[in-house]
PDB file of C-alpha atoms in Angstrom:
ATOM      1  CA  MET S 285     -45.707  41.697 -31.820  1.00 58.00           C
ATOM      2  CA  ALA S 286     -46.018  40.262 -28.300  1.00 57.00           C
ATOM      3  CA  GLU S 287     -48.468  41.745 -25.846  1.00 61.00           C
ATOM      4  CA  ALA S 288     -47.281  43.374 -22.622  1.00 58.00           C
ATOM      5  CA  GLY S 289     -47.028  41.036 -19.650  1.00 63.00           C
ATOM      6  CA  VAL S 290     -46.359  37.923 -21.741  1.00 76.00           C
ATOM      7  CA  ASN S 291     -43.592  35.593 -20.578  1.00 85.00           C
ATOM      8  CA  PRO S 292     -40.700  36.078 -23.050  1.00 86.00           C
ATOM      9  CA  GLY S 293     -39.851  32.352 -22.858  1.00 86.00           C
ATOM     10  CA  ALA S 294     -43.418  31.349 -23.798  1.00 86.00           C
ATOM     11  CA  TYR S 295     -43.358  33.898 -26.615  1.00 88.00           C
ATOM     12  CA  LEU S 296     -40.141  32.374 -28.004  1.00 89.00           C
ATOM     13  CA  ARG S 297     -41.539  28.829 -27.699  1.00 90.00           C
ATOM     14  CA  ALA S 298     -44.671  29.801 -29.641  1.00 90.00           C
ATOM     15  CA  ILE S 299     -42.600  31.253 -32.490  1.00 88.00           C
ATOM     16  CA  ARG S 300     -40.336  28.168 -32.526  1.00 90.00           C
ATOM     17  CA  GLU S 301     -43.308  25.821 -32.773  1.00 90.00           C
ATOM     18  CA  GLN S 302     -44.901  27.927 -35.552  1.00 90.00           C
ATOM     19  CA  ARG S 303     -41.704  27.523 -37.598  1.00 88.00           C
ATOM     20  CA  GLY S 304     -41.594  23.762 -37.005  1.00 89.00           C
ATOM     21  CA  LEU S 305     -38.269  23.799 -35.128  1.00 90.00           C
ATOM     22  CA  SER S 306     -37.527  21.442 -32.282  1.00 91.00           C
ATOM     23  CA  LEU S 307     -35.920  22.680 -29.073  1.00 89.00           C
ATOM     24  CA  HIS S 308     -32.883  20.483 -29.680  1.00 92.00           C
ATOM     25  CA  GLN S 309     -32.316  21.991 -33.168  1.00 90.00           C
ATOM     26  CA  VAL S 310     -32.186  25.519 -31.729  1.00 88.00           C
ATOM     27  CA  ALA S 311     -29.924  24.361 -28.861  1.00 88.00           C
ATOM     28  CA  VAL S 312     -27.455  22.839 -31.347  1.00 90.00           C
ATOM     29  CA  GLU S 313     -27.411  26.048 -33.385  1.00 89.00           C
ATOM     30  CA  LEU S 314     -26.768  28.151 -30.254  1.00 89.00           C
ATOM     31  CA  HIS S 315     -24.178  25.662 -28.907  1.00 92.00           C
ATOM     32  CA  VAL S 316     -26.010  25.341 -25.575  1.00 89.00           C
ATOM     33  CA  SER S 317     -27.721  22.469 -23.794  1.00 90.00           C
ATOM     34  CA  ASP S 318     -31.421  21.731 -24.059  1.00 91.00           C
ATOM     35  CA  PHE S 319     -31.726  22.440 -20.356  1.00 92.00           C
ATOM     36  CA  ILE S 320     -30.989  26.169 -20.865  1.00 90.00           C
ATOM     37  CA  LEU S 321     -33.672  26.626 -23.521  1.00 88.00           C
ATOM     38  CA  GLU S 322     -36.185  24.637 -21.460  1.00 90.00           C
ATOM     39  CA  ALA S 323     -35.546  26.936 -18.467  1.00 88.00           C
ATOM     40  CA  LEU S 324     -35.983  30.009 -20.681  1.00 88.00           C
ATOM     41  CA  GLU S 325     -39.297  28.795 -22.138  1.00 88.00           C
ATOM     42  CA  ARG S 326     -40.852  27.955 -18.761  1.00 88.00           C
ATOM     43  CA  GLY S 327     -39.545  31.188 -17.167  1.00 85.00           C
ATOM     44  CA  ASP S 328     -37.281  29.477 -14.619  1.00 87.00           C
ATOM     45  CA  TYR S 329     -34.642  32.229 -14.726  1.00 86.00           C
ATOM     46  CA  PRO S 330     -32.931  31.716 -11.317  1.00 87.00           C
ATOM     47  CA  VAL S 331     -31.369  28.422 -12.467  1.00 85.00           C
ATOM     48  CA  LEU S 332     -29.527  30.306 -15.235  1.00 85.00           C
ATOM     49  CA  GLY S 333     -27.688  32.656 -12.880  1.00 83.00           C
ATOM     50  CA  GLY S 334     -27.801  36.435 -12.773  1.00 85.00           C
ATOM     51  CA  ALA S 335     -29.888  38.720 -14.948  1.00 86.00           C
ATOM     52  CA  VAL S 336     -26.972  39.376 -17.293  1.00 88.00           C
ATOM     53  CA  PHE S 337     -26.848  35.672 -18.258  1.00 90.00           C
ATOM     54  CA  VAL S 338     -30.630  35.465 -18.701  1.00 87.00           C
ATOM     55  CA  ARG S 339     -30.640  38.499 -20.987  1.00 88.00           C
ATOM     56  CA  GLY S 340     -27.789  37.022 -23.026  1.00 90.00           C
ATOM     57  CA  HIS S 341     -29.611  33.720 -23.575  1.00 88.00           C
ATOM     58  CA  LEU S 342     -32.849  35.497 -24.482  1.00 88.00           C
ATOM     59  CA  ARG S 343     -31.030  37.702 -26.996  1.00 90.00           C
ATOM     60  CA  ASN S 344     -29.338  34.725 -28.672  1.00 90.00           C
ATOM     61  CA  TYR S 345     -32.604  32.741 -28.741  1.00 89.00           C
ATOM     62  CA  ALA S 346     -34.464  35.633 -30.397  1.00 88.00           C
ATOM     63  CA  ARG S 347     -31.743  36.111 -33.032  1.00 89.00           C
ATOM     64  CA  ALA S 348     -31.746  32.375 -33.807  1.00 88.00           C
ATOM     65  CA  LEU S 349     -35.497  32.606 -34.513  1.00 87.00           C
ATOM     66  CA  GLY S 350     -35.002  35.753 -36.613  1.00 87.00           C
ATOM     67  CA  ILE S 351     -36.988  38.179 -34.427  1.00 87.00           C
ATOM     68  CA  ALA S 352     -35.939  41.446 -32.811  1.00 87.00           C
ATOM     69  CA  ASP S 353     -34.138  40.835 -29.536  1.00 88.00           C
ATOM     70  CA  ALA S 354     -35.179  44.245 -28.178  1.00 88.00           C
ATOM     71  CA  GLU S 355     -38.812  43.141 -28.079  1.00 85.00           C
ATOM     72  CA  VAL S 356     -37.980  39.975 -26.090  1.00 86.00           C
ATOM     73  CA  LEU S 357     -35.739  41.855 -23.651  1.00 88.00           C
ATOM     74  CA  SER S 358     -38.507  44.430 -23.121  1.00 85.00           C
ATOM     75  CA  LEU S 359     -40.882  41.627 -22.110  1.00 85.00           C
ATOM     76  CA  TYR S 360     -38.293  40.273 -19.691  1.00 86.00           C
ATOM     77  CA  ASP S 361     -37.706  43.702 -18.078  1.00 84.00           C
ATOM     78  CA  GLN S 362     -41.452  44.253 -17.650  1.00 82.00           C
ATOM     79  CA  GLY S 363     -41.855  40.979 -15.809  1.00 73.00           C
ATOM     80  CA  GLN S 364     -39.099  41.626 -13.277  1.00 72.00           C
ATOM     81  CA  ASP S 365     -40.057  42.867  -9.817  1.00 58.00           C
ATOM     82  CA  LYS S 366     -39.321  46.527  -9.303  1.00 52.00           C
ATOM     83  CA  PRO S 367     -37.372  47.399  -6.161  1.00 52.00           C
ATOM     84  CA  THR S 368     -39.514  48.872  -3.426  1.00 46.00           C
ATOM     85  CA  ALA S 369     -38.591  52.100  -1.660  1.00 47.00           C
ATOM     86  CA  PRO S 370     -36.969  51.606   1.739  1.00 51.00           C
ATOM     87  CA  THR S 371     -39.010  52.375   4.820  1.00 48.00           C
ATOM     88  CA  LEU S 372     -37.804  55.477   6.608  1.00 50.00           C
ATOM     89  CA  VAL S 373     -37.573  55.272  10.382  1.00 47.00           C
ATOM     90  CA  THR S 374     -37.859  58.537  12.298  1.00 48.00           C
ATOM     91  CA  GLN S 375     -35.306  58.948  15.060  1.00 51.00           C
ATOM     92  CA  HIS S 376     -36.678  60.663  18.150  1.00 48.00           C
ATOM     93  CA  THR S 377     -34.390  63.247  19.754  1.00 50.00           C
ATOM     94  CA  GLY S 378     -34.552  64.864  23.139  1.00 51.00           C
ATOM     95  CA  VAL S 379     -36.966  67.460  21.871  1.00 53.00           C
ATOM     96  CA  GLY S 380     -40.268  67.076  23.694  1.00 57.00           C
ATOM     97  CA  MET S 381     -38.777  65.115  26.608  1.00 65.00           C
ATOM     98  CA  SER S 382     -39.737  66.067  30.121  1.00 73.00           C
ATOM     99  CA  PRO S 383     -37.184  67.971  32.224  1.00 78.00           C
ATOM    100  CA  ARG S 384     -36.754  65.019  34.576  1.00 79.00           C
ATOM    101  CA  ALA S 385     -36.056  62.643  31.655  1.00 83.00           C
ATOM    102  CA  ARG S 386     -33.487  65.044  30.224  1.00 80.00           C
ATOM    103  CA  GLU S 387     -31.835  65.310  33.656  1.00 84.00           C
ATOM    104  CA  TRP S 388     -31.488  61.553  34.011  1.00 83.00           C
ATOM    105  CA  THR S 389     -30.176  61.334  30.457  1.00 85.00           C
ATOM    106  CA  MET S 390     -27.455  63.900  31.234  1.00 85.00           C
ATOM    107  CA  ARG S 391     -26.563  62.106  34.461  1.00 89.00           C
ATOM    108  CA  GLY S 392     -26.227  58.800  32.628  1.00 89.00           C
ATOM    109  CA  ALA S 393     -23.987  60.361  29.985  1.00 91.00           C
ATOM    110  CA  THR S 394     -21.817  62.009  32.649  1.00 91.00           C
ATOM    111  CA  ALA S 395     -21.509  58.759  34.585  1.00 92.00           C
ATOM    112  CA  GLY S 396     -20.468  56.945  31.396  1.00 91.00           C
ATOM    113  CA  VAL S 397     -17.722  59.498  30.689  1.00 92.00           C
ATOM    114  CA  VAL S 398     -16.437  59.298  34.267  1.00 91.00           C
ATOM    115  CA  LEU S 399     -16.390  55.496  34.097  1.00 91.00           C
ATOM    116  CA  VAL S 400     -14.386  55.540  30.857  1.00 92.00           C
ATOM    117  CA  LEU S 401     -11.846  57.971  32.356  1.00 92.00           C
ATOM    118  CA  LEU S 402     -11.539  55.809  35.469  1.00 91.00           C
ATOM    119  CA  VAL S 403     -10.858  52.698  33.395  1.00 91.00           C
ATOM    120  CA  LEU S 404      -8.201  54.526  31.374  1.00 90.00           C
ATOM    121  CA  ALA S 405      -6.513  55.788  34.558  1.00 90.00           C
ATOM    122  CA  ILE S 406      -6.427  52.291  36.077  1.00 92.00           C
ATOM    123  CA  SER S 407      -5.008  50.845  32.859  1.00 87.00           C
ATOM    124  CA  TRP S 408      -2.266  53.487  32.780  1.00 85.00           C
ATOM    125  CA  TRP S 409      -1.437  52.845  36.426  1.00 84.00           C
ATOM    126  CA  LEU S 410      -1.068  49.099  35.844  1.00 88.00           C
ATOM    127  CA  ARG S 411       1.101  49.554  32.743  1.00 82.00           C
ATOM    128  CA  ARG S 412       3.291  52.365  34.072  1.00 71.00           C
ATOM    129  CA  PRO S 413       6.992  51.585  34.536  1.00 59.00           C
ATOM    130  CA  GLU S 414       8.041  50.572  38.017  1.00 56.00           C
ATOM    131  CA  GLU S 415       9.435  53.359  40.093  1.00 50.00           C
ATOM    132  CA  VAL S 416      13.118  53.292  40.788  1.00 43.00           C
ATOM    133  CA  ALA S 417      13.836  52.395  44.360  1.00 45.00           C
ATOM    134  CA  GLU S 418      14.971  55.291  46.472  1.00 49.00           C
ATOM    135  CA  PRO S 419      18.703  55.331  47.070  1.00 48.00           C
ATOM    136  CA  ALA S 420      19.830  54.126  50.430  1.00 45.00           C
ATOM    137  CA  ALA S 421      20.604  56.783  52.952  1.00 46.00           C
ATOM    138  CA  ALA S 422      24.203  57.798  53.150  1.00 46.00           C
ATOM    139  CA  VAL S 423      26.075  56.088  55.944  1.00 43.00           C
ATOM    140  CA  GLN S 424      28.066  58.409  58.135  1.00 50.00           C
ATOM    141  CA  VAL S 425      31.089  56.649  59.534  1.00 44.00           C
ATOM    142  CA  THR S 426      32.408  58.046  62.791  1.00 50.00           C
ATOM    143  CA  GLY S 427      35.328  57.048  64.887  1.00 49.00           C
ATOM    144  CA  THR S 428      38.874  56.105  64.079  1.00 50.00           C
ATOM    145  CA  PRO S 429      39.460  55.086  60.466  1.00 53.00           C
ATOM    146  CA  LEU S 430      40.497  51.511  59.885  1.00 52.00           C
ATOM    147  CA  PRO S 431      44.082  50.960  58.844  1.00 55.00           C
ATOM    148  CA  ALA S 432      44.704  49.788  55.291  1.00 56.00           C
ATOM    149  CA  PRO S 433      45.069  46.014  54.993  1.00 52.00           C
ATOM    150  CA  ALA S 434      48.561  44.744  54.675  1.00 54.00           C
ATOM    151  CA  ALA S 435      49.750  43.098  51.510  1.00 54.00           C
ATOM    152  CA  GLY S 436      48.724  39.452  51.279  1.00 50.00           C
ATOM    153  CA  THR S 437      45.851  39.668  53.771  1.00 50.00           C
ATOM    154  CA  ALA S 438      42.290  38.680  52.984  1.00 49.00           C
ATOM    155  CA  ALA S 439      39.935  41.256  51.519  1.00 47.00           C
ATOM    156  CA  THR S 440      37.482  42.958  53.885  1.00 49.00           C
ATOM    157  CA  THR S 441      33.765  42.504  53.178  1.00 50.00           C
ATOM    158  CA  VAL S 442      31.728  45.709  53.284  1.00 48.00           C
ATOM    159  CA  LEU S 443      28.037  45.372  54.126  1.00 52.00           C
ATOM    160  CA  LEU S 444      25.475  47.829  52.802  1.00 51.00           C
ATOM    161  CA  PRO S 445      22.626  49.034  54.984  1.00 53.00           C
ATOM    162  CA  GLY S 446      19.772  46.556  55.079  1.00 55.00           C
ATOM    163  CA  SER S 447      21.889  43.508  54.132  1.00 52.00           C
ATOM    164  CA  PRO S 448      22.065  40.500  56.512  1.00 56.00           C
ATOM    165  CA  PRO S 449      25.141  40.311  58.725  1.00 56.00           C
ATOM    166  CA  ALA S 450      27.930  38.138  57.434  1.00 55.00           C
ATOM    167  CA  ALA S 451      29.111  35.094  59.344  1.00 57.00           C
ATOM    168  CA  PRO S 452      32.229  35.718  61.388  1.00 54.00           C
ATOM    169  CA  PRO S 453      35.370  34.475  59.655  1.00 52.00           C
ATOM    170  CA  ALA S 454      36.821  31.270  60.978  1.00 54.00           C
ATOM    171  CA  ALA S 455      39.996  31.585  62.923  1.00 50.00           C
ATOM    172  CA  ALA S 456      42.974  30.813  60.739  1.00 47.00           C
ATOM    173  CA  PRO S 457      45.206  28.064  62.079  1.00 50.00           C
ATOM    174  CA  HIS S 458      48.739  28.925  62.969  1.00 50.00           C
ATOM    175  CA  ALA S 459      50.887  28.643  59.907  1.00 47.00           C
ATOM    176  CA  THR S 460      53.725  26.188  60.163  1.00 50.00           C
ATOM    177  CA  PRO S 461      56.740  26.807  57.924  1.00 52.00           C
ATOM    178  CA  LEU S 462      57.406  23.992  55.493  1.00 52.00           C
ATOM    179  CA  ALA S 463      60.680  22.198  55.916  1.00 51.00           C
ATOM    180  CA  PRO S 464      62.754  21.679  52.784  1.00 54.00           C
ATOM    181  CA  MET S 465      62.628  18.151  51.354  1.00 56.00           C
ATOM    182  CA  PRO S 466      65.822  16.177  51.860  1.00 53.00           C
ATOM    183  CA  VAL S 467      67.978  15.706  48.810  1.00 50.00           C
ATOM    184  CA  LYS S 468      69.947  12.480  48.359  1.00 54.00           C
ATOM    185  CA  ALA S 469      73.649  12.790  48.033  1.00 53.00           C
ATOM    186  CA  GLY S 470      74.813  12.767  44.458  1.00 53.00           C
ATOM    187  CA  ALA S 471      71.334  13.337  42.978  1.00 52.00           C
ATOM    188  CA  PRO S 472      71.164  16.170  40.425  1.00 54.00           C
ATOM    189  CA  ALA S 473      69.177  19.195  41.467  1.00 53.00           C
ATOM    190  CA  PRO S 474      65.878  19.709  39.551  1.00 51.00           C
ATOM    191  CA  HIS S 475      66.095  22.253  36.793  1.00 50.00           C
ATOM    192  CA  PRO S 476      63.299  24.852  36.783  1.00 48.00           C
ATOM    193  CA  ALA S 477      63.121  24.937  33.009  1.00 46.00           C
ATOM    194  CA  ARG S 478      62.594  21.179  32.844  1.00 49.00           C
ATOM    195  CA  GLU S 479      59.769  21.367  35.370  1.00 46.00           C
ATOM    196  CA  THR S 480      57.719  23.854  33.375  1.00 45.00           C
ATOM    197  CA  HIS S 481      58.630  22.921  29.823  1.00 46.00           C
ATOM    198  CA  LYS S 482      56.286  20.545  27.982  1.00 49.00           C
ATOM    199  CA  ALA S 483      56.806  19.165  24.508  1.00 47.00           C
ATOM    200  CA  PRO S 484      54.177  20.203  22.000  1.00 49.00           C
ATOM    201  CA  VAL S 485      51.541  17.566  21.340  1.00 45.00           C
ATOM    202  CA  GLN S 486      51.269  16.505  17.727  1.00 49.00           C
ATOM    203  CA  SER S 487      47.627  16.213  16.657  1.00 44.00           C
ATOM    204  CA  SER S 488      46.610  13.245  14.566  1.00 46.00           C
ATOM    205  CA  ILE S 489      43.625  15.135  13.126  1.00 45.00           C
ATOM    206  CA  GLN S 490      44.199  16.166   9.545  1.00 49.00           C
ATOM    207  CA  ALA S 491      43.052  19.500   8.208  1.00 47.00           C
ATOM    208  CA  PRO S 492      39.733  19.375   6.307  1.00 46.00           C
ATOM    209  CA  THR S 493      41.407  20.691   3.176  1.00 47.00           C
ATOM    210  CA  ALA S 494      43.939  17.876   3.230  1.00 47.00           C
ATOM    211  CA  VAL S 495      41.211  15.258   3.633  1.00 41.00           C
ATOM    212  CA  ALA S 496      39.163  16.762   0.793  1.00 46.00           C
ATOM    213  CA  ALA S 497      42.239  16.884  -1.436  1.00 46.00           C
ATOM    214  CA  ALA S 498      42.977  13.251  -0.682  1.00 46.00           C
ATOM    215  CA  ALA S 499      39.392  12.301  -1.524  1.00 47.00           C
ATOM    216  CA  ARG S 500      39.592  14.093  -4.871  1.00 50.00           C
ATOM    217  CA  ALA S 501      42.908  12.537  -5.850  1.00 48.00           C
ATOM    218  CA  PRO S 502      42.692  10.042  -8.769  1.00 50.00           C
ATOM    219  CA  GLN S 503      42.692   6.417  -7.694  1.00 49.00           C
ATOM    220  CA  GLN S 504      44.427   3.456  -9.205  1.00 48.00           C
ATOM    221  CA  VAL S 505      42.487   0.241  -8.589  1.00 43.00           C
ATOM    222  CA  SER S 506      44.060  -3.175  -9.053  1.00 45.00           C
ATOM    223  CA  ILE S 507      41.701  -6.122  -8.551  1.00 44.00           C
ATOM    224  CA  GLY S 508      42.697  -9.740  -8.994  1.00 46.00           C
ATOM    225  CA  PRO S 509      46.059 -11.366  -8.546  1.00 44.00           C
ATOM    226  CA  GLY S 510      46.995 -11.152 -12.210  1.00 42.00           C
ATOM    227  CA  GLU S 511      49.287 -14.136 -11.850  1.00 44.00           C
ATOM    228  CA  GLY S 512      49.375 -17.417 -13.759  1.00 48.00           C
ATOM    229  CA  ALA S 513      48.564 -18.333 -17.294  1.00 56.00           C
ATOM    230  CA  GLY S 514      45.061 -18.150 -18.702  1.00 74.00           C
ATOM    231  CA  LEU S 515      44.087 -14.850 -17.000  1.00 88.00           C
ATOM    232  CA  THR S 516      42.904 -11.884 -18.973  1.00 91.00           C
ATOM    233  CA  HIS S 517      44.488  -8.547 -18.022  1.00 90.00           C
ATOM    234  CA  ALA S 518      42.556  -5.336 -18.779  1.00 93.00           C
ATOM    235  CA  LYS S 519      43.439  -1.749 -17.893  1.00 95.00           C
ATOM    236  CA  PHE S 520      40.655   0.857 -17.942  1.00 95.00           C
ATOM    237  CA  ILE S 521      41.779   4.493 -18.262  1.00 96.00           C
ATOM    238  CA  LEU S 522      38.981   7.057 -17.630  1.00 95.00           C
ATOM    239  CA  SER S 523      39.152  10.485 -19.229  1.00 95.00           C
ATOM    240  CA  ALA S 524      35.574  11.140 -18.033  1.00 95.00           C
ATOM    241  CA  ALA S 525      33.430   9.683 -15.255  1.00 95.00           C
ATOM    242  CA  SER S 526      31.665   6.447 -16.219  1.00 95.00           C
ATOM    243  CA  TRP S 527      29.835   3.547 -14.648  1.00 95.00           C
ATOM    244  CA  VAL S 528      31.962   0.405 -15.006  1.00 95.00           C
ATOM    245  CA  GLU S 529      30.912  -3.232 -14.510  1.00 96.00           C
ATOM    246  CA  VAL S 530      33.411  -6.089 -15.010  1.00 95.00           C
ATOM    247  CA  TYR S 531      32.756  -9.829 -14.378  1.00 96.00           C
ATOM    248  CA  ASP S 532      35.027 -12.814 -15.024  1.00 93.00           C
ATOM    249  CA  ALA S 533      34.007 -15.971 -16.881  1.00 91.00           C
ATOM    250  CA  SER S 534      32.464 -17.517 -13.731  1.00 91.00           C
ATOM    251  CA  GLY S 535      30.319 -14.422 -13.087  1.00 91.00           C
ATOM    252  CA  LYS S 536      32.482 -13.136 -10.243  1.00 94.00           C
ATOM    253  CA  ARG S 537      32.260  -9.371  -9.907  1.00 94.00           C
ATOM    254  CA  LEU S 538      35.628  -7.681 -10.402  1.00 94.00           C
ATOM    255  CA  TYR S 539      34.388  -4.072 -10.427  1.00 97.00           C
ATOM    256  CA  TYR S 540      30.937  -2.466  -9.994  1.00 95.00           C
ATOM    257  CA  ASP S 541      30.979   1.272  -9.323  1.00 96.00           C
ATOM    258  CA  LEU S 542      31.027   4.794 -10.755  1.00 94.00           C
ATOM    259  CA  ALA S 543      34.645   5.480 -11.656  1.00 94.00           C
ATOM    260  CA  PRO S 544      35.552   9.190 -11.638  1.00 95.00           C
ATOM    261  CA  ALA S 545      37.612  10.914 -14.300  1.00 95.00           C
ATOM    262  CA  GLY S 546      41.348  10.313 -13.968  1.00 94.00           C
ATOM    263  CA  ASP S 547      41.051   6.814 -12.460  1.00 94.00           C
ATOM    264  CA  SER S 548      42.996   3.832 -13.778  1.00 95.00           C
ATOM    265  CA  LEU S 549      41.607   0.336 -13.164  1.00 94.00           C
ATOM    266  CA  ASP S 550      43.889  -2.705 -13.541  1.00 94.00           C
ATOM    267  CA  LEU S 551      41.709  -5.826 -13.529  1.00 93.00           C
ATOM    268  CA  SER S 552      42.620  -9.474 -14.034  1.00 92.00           C
ATOM    269  CA  GLY S 553      40.432 -12.541 -14.161  1.00 91.00           C
ATOM    270  CA  ALA S 554      39.570 -15.720 -15.977  1.00 90.00           C
ATOM    271  CA  GLY S 555      38.480 -14.768 -19.471  1.00 84.00           C
ATOM    272  CA  PRO S 556      36.407 -13.854 -21.155  1.00 91.00           C
ATOM    273  CA  LEU S 557      35.691 -10.728 -19.069  1.00 93.00           C
ATOM    274  CA  GLN S 558      32.156  -9.359 -19.416  1.00 93.00           C
ATOM    275  CA  VAL S 559      32.220  -5.526 -19.513  1.00 94.00           C
ATOM    276  CA  PHE S 560      29.532  -2.834 -19.373  1.00 96.00           C
ATOM    277  CA  LEU S 561      30.371   0.883 -19.707  1.00 95.00           C
ATOM    278  CA  GLY S 562      27.879   3.659 -18.971  1.00 94.00           C
ATOM    279  CA  ASN S 563      29.977   6.318 -20.772  1.00 93.00           C
ATOM    280  CA  ALA S 564      31.985   4.451 -23.387  1.00 93.00           C
ATOM    281  CA  PRO S 565      33.520   7.563 -25.072  1.00 95.00           C
ATOM    282  CA  GLY S 566      35.183   8.492 -21.772  1.00 93.00           C
ATOM    283  CA  VAL S 567      36.936   5.100 -21.306  1.00 95.00           C
ATOM    284  CA  SER S 568      39.952   3.625 -23.100  1.00 94.00           C
ATOM    285  CA  ILE S 569      41.059  -0.009 -22.571  1.00 95.00           C
ATOM    286  CA  GLU S 570      44.356  -1.877 -22.864  1.00 94.00           C
ATOM    287  CA  LEU S 571      43.811  -5.632 -23.201  1.00 92.00           C
ATOM    288  CA  ASN S 572      46.903  -7.632 -22.213  1.00 92.00           C
ATOM    289  CA  GLY S 573      49.018  -4.540 -22.939  1.00 90.00           C
ATOM    290  CA  ALA S 574      47.515  -3.862 -26.384  1.00 94.00           C
ATOM    291  CA  PRO S 575      44.941  -1.111 -27.185  1.00 95.00           C
ATOM    292  CA  PHE S 576      41.333  -2.280 -27.444  1.00 93.00           C
ATOM    293  CA  ASP S 577      38.824  -0.534 -29.742  1.00 92.00           C
ATOM    294  CA  VAL S 578      35.890   0.508 -27.499  1.00 92.00           C
ATOM    295  CA  LYS S 579      34.235   2.616 -30.224  1.00 90.00           C
ATOM    296  CA  ALA S 580      33.328  -0.510 -32.187  1.00 91.00           C
ATOM    297  CA  TYR S 581      30.934  -1.519 -29.383  1.00 94.00           C
ATOM    298  CA  SER S 582      29.541   1.945 -28.472  1.00 93.00           C
ATOM    299  CA  ARG S 583      25.792   2.380 -28.823  1.00 95.00           C
ATOM    300  CA  ALA S 584      23.730   5.450 -29.642  1.00 91.00           C
ATOM    301  CA  ASP S 585      23.255   6.216 -25.921  1.00 93.00           C
ATOM    302  CA  ASN S 586      27.069   6.076 -25.342  1.00 92.00           C
ATOM    303  CA  THR S 587      26.832   2.737 -23.480  1.00 96.00           C
ATOM    304  CA  ALA S 588      28.783  -0.368 -24.486  1.00 95.00           C
ATOM    305  CA  ARG S 589      28.545  -4.067 -23.583  1.00 95.00           C
ATOM    306  CA  PHE S 590      31.191  -6.546 -24.803  1.00 93.00           C
ATOM    307  CA  LYS S 591      33.602  -9.318 -23.771  1.00 94.00           C
ATOM    308  CA  LEU S 592      37.369  -9.150 -23.371  1.00 89.00           C
ATOM    309  CA  GLY S 593      39.701 -12.070 -23.968  1.00 81.00           C
ATOM    310  CA  ALA S 594      37.078 -14.303 -25.499  1.00 64.00           C
ATOM    311  CA  PRO S 595      38.404 -17.535 -27.041  1.00 56.00           C
ATOM    312  CA  GLY S 596      39.544 -16.880 -30.540  1.00 44.00           C
ATOM    313  CA  GLY S 597      39.883 -13.114 -30.263  1.00 45.00           C
ATOM    314  CA  ALA S 598      40.589 -10.122 -28.087  1.00 49.00           C
ATOM    315  CA  GLY S 599      36.969  -9.013 -27.776  1.00 49.00           C
ATOM    316  CA  ASP S 600      33.494 -10.381 -28.347  1.00 48.00           C
TER     317      ASP S 600
END
């Protein structure tokens, strides 16, 4: 049994050495690094973390050596520093103060309260809503009332008290009656309805729905003249969207695009035509008016690459 005050790590090291075990053998058995056991044996506990981790390593180390873990943990608890009692500080109150000191203390407290109230009052005054301006004094009009303005005359400007005087109106020039324009003899008189009537303007802007419908409509593409002997004619009918590439014998590109479902492509060129389909099951082909078997060239990924109109046969 270990004596009181002994370092638990040194106690465990002594037992390990008596049993002829190396530190690495115990570390392998506990599935920890040699560094942890070395820190335990030399008492360097802070590098292992909190006390809960240190106690756990000590317990496992003791069990690996076949000794009671309670004895090792007791040695560890005895070596830890006990918390000291906090120092109590006595607060001095006004008891025992001289009358003059108490008087100045009360004056300071009163001044502080008054200062706080003054600050609050100033803050309220600055944040208060602006007062509504007093209404202008009623204007008492004496004398003869003005006659009502005749129909067609200019409106009269009324000035409120305190507003700047308005500039006097400019004298209106004498109105001169307009003379009727002379009308040539035999000329037809203008018709009022013709003067005001305007034909409706037809807009060339199509409705968005019509444009979208036109964009979605199936297309029929015809590339190549298709005239003369020696040309290979192929018609691609798409039941599903597919990427289509078609080249003639010279490598000229006849079609290279994503063809949507419902399209029909009529292509002609010098054979053999080199064809690649990204979605072979969705494309059917007519070669020179006769059906062409696309399934024979379909791969596992639904693509197909073949030739149309090769010498000696329809496809290659």
